[in-house]
Structures are given as C-alpha cells and as structure tokens.
PDB file of C-alpha atoms in Angstrom:
ATOM      1  CA  UNK V   1       0.000   0.000   0.000  1.00 60.00           C
ATOM      2  CA  UNK V   2       1.140   3.495  -0.684  1.00 81.00           C
ATOM      3  CA  UNK V   3       1.265   6.287   1.866  1.00 87.00           C
ATOM      4  CA  UNK V   4      -1.715   8.129   0.363  1.00 85.00           C
ATOM      5  CA  UNK V   5      -4.020   5.145   0.862  1.00 90.00           C
ATOM      6  CA  UNK V   6      -2.754   4.683   4.413  1.00 91.00           C
ATOM      7  CA  UNK V   7      -3.277   8.332   5.222  1.00 91.00           C
ATOM      8  CA  UNK V   8      -6.790   8.234   3.741  1.00 90.00           C
ATOM      9  CA  UNK V   9      -7.744   5.201   5.876  1.00 91.00           C
ATOM     10  CA  UNK V  10      -6.389   6.940   8.989  1.00 90.00           C
ATOM     11  CA  UNK V  11      -8.475  10.029   8.244  1.00 88.00           C
ATOM     12  CA  UNK V  12     -11.613   7.924   7.660  1.00 89.00           C
ATOM     13  CA  UNK V  13     -11.051   6.114  10.941  1.00 90.00           C
ATOM     14  CA  UNK V  14     -10.644   9.436  12.791  1.00 89.00           C
ATOM     15  CA  UNK V  15     -13.760  10.793  11.109  1.00 88.00           C
ATOM     16  CA  UNK V  16     -15.799   7.774  12.186  1.00 89.00           C
ATOM     17  CA  UNK V  17     -14.399   7.963  15.703  1.00 89.00           C
ATOM     18  CA  UNK V  18     -15.263  11.671  16.017  1.00 88.00           C
ATOM     19  CA  UNK V  19     -18.381  12.695  17.857  1.00 91.00           C
ATOM     20  CA  UNK V  20     -21.295  14.063  15.768  1.00 90.00           C
ATOM     21  CA  UNK V  21     -20.717  17.525  17.256  1.00 92.00           C
ATOM     22  CA  UNK V  22     -17.035  17.488  16.148  1.00 90.00           C
ATOM     23  CA  UNK V  23     -18.085  16.384  12.637  1.00 88.00           C
ATOM     24  CA  UNK V  24     -20.563  19.267  12.467  1.00 92.00           C
ATOM     25  CA  UNK V  25     -17.878  21.772  13.538  1.00 93.00           C
ATOM     26  CA  UNK V  26     -15.469  20.368  10.916  1.00 91.00           C
ATOM     27  CA  UNK V  27     -18.132  20.586   8.192  1.00 92.00           C
ATOM     28  CA  UNK V  28     -19.002  24.176   9.165  1.00 95.00           C
ATOM     29  CA  UNK V  29     -15.305  25.125   9.194  1.00 94.00           C
ATOM     30  CA  UNK V  30     -14.802  23.549   5.746  1.00 94.00           C
ATOM     31  CA  UNK V  31     -17.899  25.330   4.420  1.00 95.00           C
ATOM     32  CA  UNK V  32     -16.695  28.655   5.864  1.00 96.00           C
ATOM     33  CA  UNK V  33     -13.237  28.229   4.328  1.00 96.00           C
ATOM     34  CA  UNK V  34     -14.825  27.273   0.999  1.00 95.00           C
ATOM     35  CA  UNK V  35     -17.086  30.345   1.030  1.00 95.00           C
ATOM     36  CA  UNK V  36     -14.149  32.559   2.013  1.00 95.00           C
ATOM     37  CA  UNK V  37     -12.060  31.216  -0.869  1.00 94.00           C
ATOM     38  CA  UNK V  38     -14.984  31.675  -3.259  1.00 93.00           C
ATOM     39  CA  UNK V  39     -15.327  35.306  -2.140  1.00 92.00           C
ATOM     40  CA  UNK V  40     -11.593  36.043  -2.336  1.00 92.00           C
ATOM     41  CA  UNK V  41     -10.962  34.333  -5.672  1.00 92.00           C
ATOM     42  CA  UNK V  42     -14.151  34.880  -7.665  1.00 90.00           C
ATOM     43  CA  UNK V  43     -16.616  37.333  -6.172  1.00 92.00           C
ATOM     44  CA  UNK V  44     -14.547  40.165  -4.623  1.00 91.00           C
ATOM     45  CA  UNK V  45     -12.516  40.941  -7.783  1.00 92.00           C
ATOM     46  CA  UNK V  46     -15.664  40.913  -9.911  1.00 90.00           C
ATOM     47  CA  UNK V  47     -17.484  43.119  -7.400  1.00 91.00           C
ATOM     48  CA  UNK V  48     -14.590  45.605  -7.425  1.00 91.00           C
ATOM     49  CA  UNK V  49     -14.616  45.709 -11.224  1.00 91.00           C
ATOM     50  CA  UNK V  50     -18.350  46.379 -11.255  1.00 91.00           C
ATOM     51  CA  UNK V  51     -17.936  49.216  -8.728  1.00 92.00           C
ATOM     52  CA  UNK V  52     -15.169  50.866 -10.773  1.00 93.00           C
ATOM     53  CA  UNK V  53     -16.798  50.360 -14.182  1.00 93.00           C
ATOM     54  CA  UNK V  54     -19.027  53.497 -14.321  1.00 93.00           C
ATOM     55  CA  UNK V  55     -16.152  55.848 -13.477  1.00 94.00           C
ATOM     56  CA  UNK V  56     -13.845  54.102 -15.907  1.00 94.00           C
ATOM     57  CA  UNK V  57     -16.480  54.271 -18.655  1.00 94.00           C
ATOM     58  CA  UNK V  58     -16.906  58.009 -18.047  1.00 95.00           C
ATOM     59  CA  UNK V  59     -13.151  58.537 -18.245  1.00 96.00           C
ATOM     60  CA  UNK V  60     -12.908  56.523 -21.443  1.00 96.00           C
ATOM     61  CA  UNK V  61     -15.839  58.450 -22.960  1.00 96.00           C
ATOM     62  CA  UNK V  62     -14.077  61.743 -22.196  1.00 97.00           C
ATOM     63  CA  UNK V  63     -10.879  60.440 -23.787  1.00 97.00           C
ATOM     64  CA  UNK V  64     -12.817  59.305 -26.844  1.00 97.00           C
ATOM     65  CA  UNK V  65     -14.431  62.735 -27.188  1.00 97.00           C
ATOM     66  CA  UNK V  66     -11.006  64.388 -26.935  1.00 96.00           C
ATOM     67  CA  UNK V  67      -9.594  62.049 -29.551  1.00 97.00           C
ATOM     68  CA  UNK V  68     -12.528  62.734 -31.885  1.00 97.00           C
ATOM     69  CA  UNK V  69     -12.071  66.474 -31.419  1.00 95.00           C
ATOM     70  CA  UNK V  70      -8.365  66.157 -32.204  1.00 92.00           C
ATOM     71  CA  UNK V  71      -9.171  64.039 -35.264  1.00 94.00           C
ATOM     72  CA  UNK V  72     -11.619  66.680 -36.490  1.00 92.00           C
ATOM     73  CA  UNK V  73      -9.028  69.404 -35.899  1.00 85.00           C
ATOM     74  CA  UNK V  74      -6.421  67.365 -37.777  1.00 85.00           C
ATOM     75  CA  UNK V  75      -8.832  66.851 -40.666  1.00 88.00           C
ATOM     76  CA  UNK V  76      -9.593  70.583 -40.740  1.00 83.00           C
ATOM     77  CA  UNK V  77      -5.877  71.394 -40.774  1.00 75.00           C
ATOM     78  CA  UNK V  78      -5.312  68.934 -43.625  1.00 80.00           C
ATOM     79  CA  UNK V  79      -8.091  70.537 -45.644  1.00 83.00           C
ATOM     80  CA  UNK V  80      -7.017  74.091 -44.838  1.00 77.00           C
ATOM     81  CA  UNK V  81      -5.821  76.193 -47.723  1.00 80.00           C
ATOM     82  CA  UNK V  82      -2.015  76.411 -47.683  1.00 81.00           C
ATOM     83  CA  UNK V  83      -0.486  79.797 -46.927  1.00 83.00           C
ATOM     84  CA  UNK V  84       2.643  81.266 -48.402  1.00 84.00           C
ATOM     85  CA  UNK V  85       5.739  81.910 -46.344  1.00 83.00           C
ATOM     86  CA  UNK V  86       4.982  85.645 -46.400  1.00 87.00           C
ATOM     87  CA  UNK V  87       1.438  85.122 -45.124  1.00 89.00           C
ATOM     88  CA  UNK V  88       2.752  82.790 -42.451  1.00 89.00           C
ATOM     89  CA  UNK V  89       5.311  85.335 -41.245  1.00 91.00           C
ATOM     90  CA  UNK V  90       2.659  88.085 -41.243  1.00 92.00           C
ATOM     91  CA  UNK V  91       0.276  85.935 -39.181  1.00 92.00           C
ATOM     92  CA  UNK V  92       3.034  85.097 -36.678  1.00 92.00           C
ATOM     93  CA  UNK V  93       4.018  88.755 -36.324  1.00 93.00           C
ATOM     94  CA  UNK V  94       0.400  89.779 -35.758  1.00 94.00           C
ATOM     95  CA  UNK V  95      -0.077  87.082 -33.123  1.00 93.00           C
ATOM     96  CA  UNK V  96       3.212  88.046 -31.452  1.00 93.00           C
ATOM     97  CA  UNK V  97       2.213  91.713 -31.371  1.00 94.00           C
ATOM     98  CA  UNK V  98      -0.843  90.713 -29.296  1.00 92.00           C
ATOM     99  CA  UNK V  99       1.511  89.236 -26.682  1.00 91.00           C
ATOM    100  CA  UNK V 100       3.066  92.663 -26.139  1.00 92.00           C
ATOM    101  CA  UNK V 101       6.628  93.436 -25.057  1.00 93.00           C
ATOM    102  CA  UNK V 102       6.985  90.113 -23.205  1.00 92.00           C
ATOM    103  CA  UNK V 103       7.464  88.304 -26.543  1.00 94.00           C
ATOM    104  CA  UNK V 104      10.019  88.708 -29.322  1.00 94.00           C
ATOM    105  CA  UNK V 105       9.777  86.943 -32.699  1.00 94.00           C
ATOM    106  CA  UNK V 106      12.815  86.213 -34.846  1.00 94.00           C
ATOM    107  CA  UNK V 107      12.452  84.762 -38.362  1.00 93.00           C
ATOM    108  CA  UNK V 108      15.465  82.906 -39.761  1.00 91.00           C
ATOM    109  CA  UNK V 109      14.898  81.211 -43.106  1.00 87.00           C
ATOM    110  CA  UNK V 110      12.337  78.470 -42.586  1.00 88.00           C
ATOM    111  CA  UNK V 111      12.244  78.798 -38.806  1.00 92.00           C
ATOM    112  CA  UNK V 112      10.615  81.218 -36.425  1.00 93.00           C
ATOM    113  CA  UNK V 113      11.802  81.576 -32.861  1.00 95.00           C
ATOM    114  CA  UNK V 114       9.664  83.159 -30.169  1.00 95.00           C
ATOM    115  CA  UNK V 115      11.372  84.327 -26.969  1.00 96.00           C
ATOM    116  CA  UNK V 116       9.054  84.735 -23.995  1.00 95.00           C
ATOM    117  CA  UNK V 117       9.453  86.627 -20.716  1.00 94.00           C
ATOM    118  CA  UNK V 118       6.529  86.204 -18.334  1.00 93.00           C
ATOM    119  CA  UNK V 119       3.713  85.489 -20.799  1.00 93.00           C
ATOM    120  CA  UNK V 120       0.447  84.265 -19.183  1.00 93.00           C
ATOM    121  CA  UNK V 121      -0.564  80.689 -20.014  1.00 92.00           C
ATOM    122  CA  UNK V 122      -3.848  81.650 -21.687  1.00 93.00           C
ATOM    123  CA  UNK V 123      -2.141  84.177 -23.968  1.00 93.00           C
ATOM    124  CA  UNK V 124       0.529  81.624 -24.885  1.00 93.00           C
ATOM    125  CA  UNK V 125      -2.125  79.021 -25.684  1.00 93.00           C
ATOM    126  CA  UNK V 126      -3.923  81.489 -27.949  1.00 93.00           C
ATOM    127  CA  UNK V 127      -0.628  82.367 -29.678  1.00 92.00           C
ATOM    128  CA  UNK V 128       0.137  78.672 -30.284  1.00 92.00           C
ATOM    129  CA  UNK V 129      -3.354  78.175 -31.757  1.00 89.00           C
ATOM    130  CA  UNK V 130      -2.911  81.178 -34.065  1.00 90.00           C
ATOM    131  CA  UNK V 131       0.554  79.984 -35.077  1.00 90.00           C
ATOM    132  CA  UNK V 132      -0.795  76.549 -35.956  1.00 87.00           C
ATOM    133  CA  UNK V 133      -4.006  77.572 -37.683  1.00 85.00           C
ATOM    134  CA  UNK V 134      -3.271  81.010 -39.091  1.00 86.00           C
ATOM    135  CA  UNK V 135       0.411  80.681 -39.932  1.00 88.00           C
ATOM    136  CA  UNK V 136       0.394  76.871 -40.435  1.00 88.00           C
ATOM    137  CA  UNK V 137       3.623  76.771 -38.433  1.00 89.00           C
ATOM    138  CA  UNK V 138       4.601  73.534 -36.752  1.00 88.00           C
ATOM    139  CA  UNK V 139       6.340  73.346 -33.369  1.00 90.00           C
ATOM    140  CA  UNK V 140       9.891  72.074 -33.649  1.00 92.00           C
ATOM    141  CA  UNK V 141      11.363  72.728 -30.218  1.00 94.00           C
ATOM    142  CA  UNK V 142      10.202  74.225 -26.939  1.00 94.00           C
ATOM    143  CA  UNK V 143      12.109  75.250 -23.836  1.00 95.00           C
ATOM    144  CA  UNK V 144       9.612  76.775 -21.424  1.00 94.00           C
ATOM    145  CA  UNK V 145       9.672  77.442 -17.707  1.00 94.00           C
ATOM    146  CA  UNK V 146       6.624  78.364 -15.697  1.00 92.00           C
ATOM    147  CA  UNK V 147       7.038  81.170 -13.200  1.00 90.00           C
ATOM    148  CA  UNK V 148       4.848  83.467 -11.081  1.00 91.00           C
ATOM    149  CA  UNK V 149       4.402  85.971 -13.942  1.00 89.00           C
ATOM    150  CA  UNK V 150       3.814  83.274 -16.590  1.00 92.00           C
ATOM    151  CA  UNK V 151       5.942  81.366 -19.068  1.00 94.00           C
ATOM    152  CA  UNK V 152       9.491  82.254 -20.066  1.00 95.00           C
ATOM    153  CA  UNK V 153      11.766  80.553 -22.569  1.00 95.00           C
ATOM    154  CA  UNK V 154      11.637  79.963 -26.275  1.00 94.00           C
ATOM    155  CA  UNK V 155       9.603  78.184 -28.940  1.00 94.00           C
ATOM    156  CA  UNK V 156      11.018  77.243 -32.322  1.00 95.00           C
ATOM    157  CA  UNK V 157       8.528  76.736 -35.156  1.00 94.00           C
ATOM    158  CA  UNK V 158       8.915  75.361 -38.667  1.00 92.00           C
ATOM    159  CA  UNK V 159       7.286  77.600 -41.271  1.00 89.00           C
ATOM    160  CA  UNK V 160       5.031  76.100 -43.967  1.00 83.00           C
ATOM    161  CA  UNK V 161       7.454  76.509 -46.883  1.00 63.00           C
ATOM    162  CA  UNK V 162       9.766  74.014 -45.156  1.00 47.00           C
ATOM    163  CA  UNK V 163       6.953  71.930 -43.661  1.00 46.00           C
ATOM    164  CA  UNK V 164       5.517  71.072 -47.062  1.00 46.00           C
ATOM    165  CA  UNK V 165       2.041  72.560 -46.439  1.00 45.00           C
TER     166      UNK V 165
END
C-alpha cells in the first residue's frame, strides 16, 4: 500500500471515531473556508470591477471625445488652404504683437523663434493656436519654464514653406 491510501484510511477512521458535534464543527469550518475562498478568488474581484466600471467608462468616454475632437481638428488642418511663407510670417508677427513686449519673434529662413518673458498661459495658448491655424507653423522645439508671472523661454517653429504645407 502506498502512503496516500494509508493516510486516507487513517483520516476515515478518525472521522468515524469523532463525535457528531465534532463532525458538524469540521463541516461548518470547511464550508466557511470554501465560502471565504470563493469570495476572495471569484466574487470580490468581480465586485470591485463592477464598482469601478461606471467611473472608468466616463473617463474613457471623455478620452474618446477628446480624440474625436483632435481628429476633427487634424482633418480641418489637412483641408485648410495652404499659406505662403509671407502670409505665415505676417500671421506670426500679428499674433506676437498681441503678446506685447513680453514676446520677441525672430524669423530665420524656414524657422521662427519666439522668446518669452513672463507670458500668461492663456495668452501663450492662444498664440500657439494662431501659429498653428493662421500661420500653419509647426512646433519644432520648446524650452519653457513656468514662473509666477507666466511662461518664459523659447519656442522654435517650422514655417510652412519648409513643412511642405
């Protein structure tokens, strides 16, 4: 006989020798452990997923809306009428003038460089939008620092003649 069979017979003999009350306690303990394992392995993770699902769906819906908006903006930019280098430079200069003395624009060939000294975030965002849509300039490099008066640093843009617009 192997050791498993021997061990099984010993357990059966102990079970038969146990009082009915001890058998009931053992059955209840086994049932409790089984229910606990069922909760820990199957039910609790599923319950947690169901609790988190509405918030996650809302977040994913917001992301999808943002992606659709960006796709529409990209499509609009693709369909936009190309502008000449002169029109692009004029649009950039007009947008820079609205930033006031805190911004300085330098045009060098196919690049435009904007130096900033304390420009508010909202004004910078508007300038970037005008540069992208009105001048069809593409960002090439940015070195910006945020401070108490706003953003300082520089932005380098690629003008449309070099960008292939």
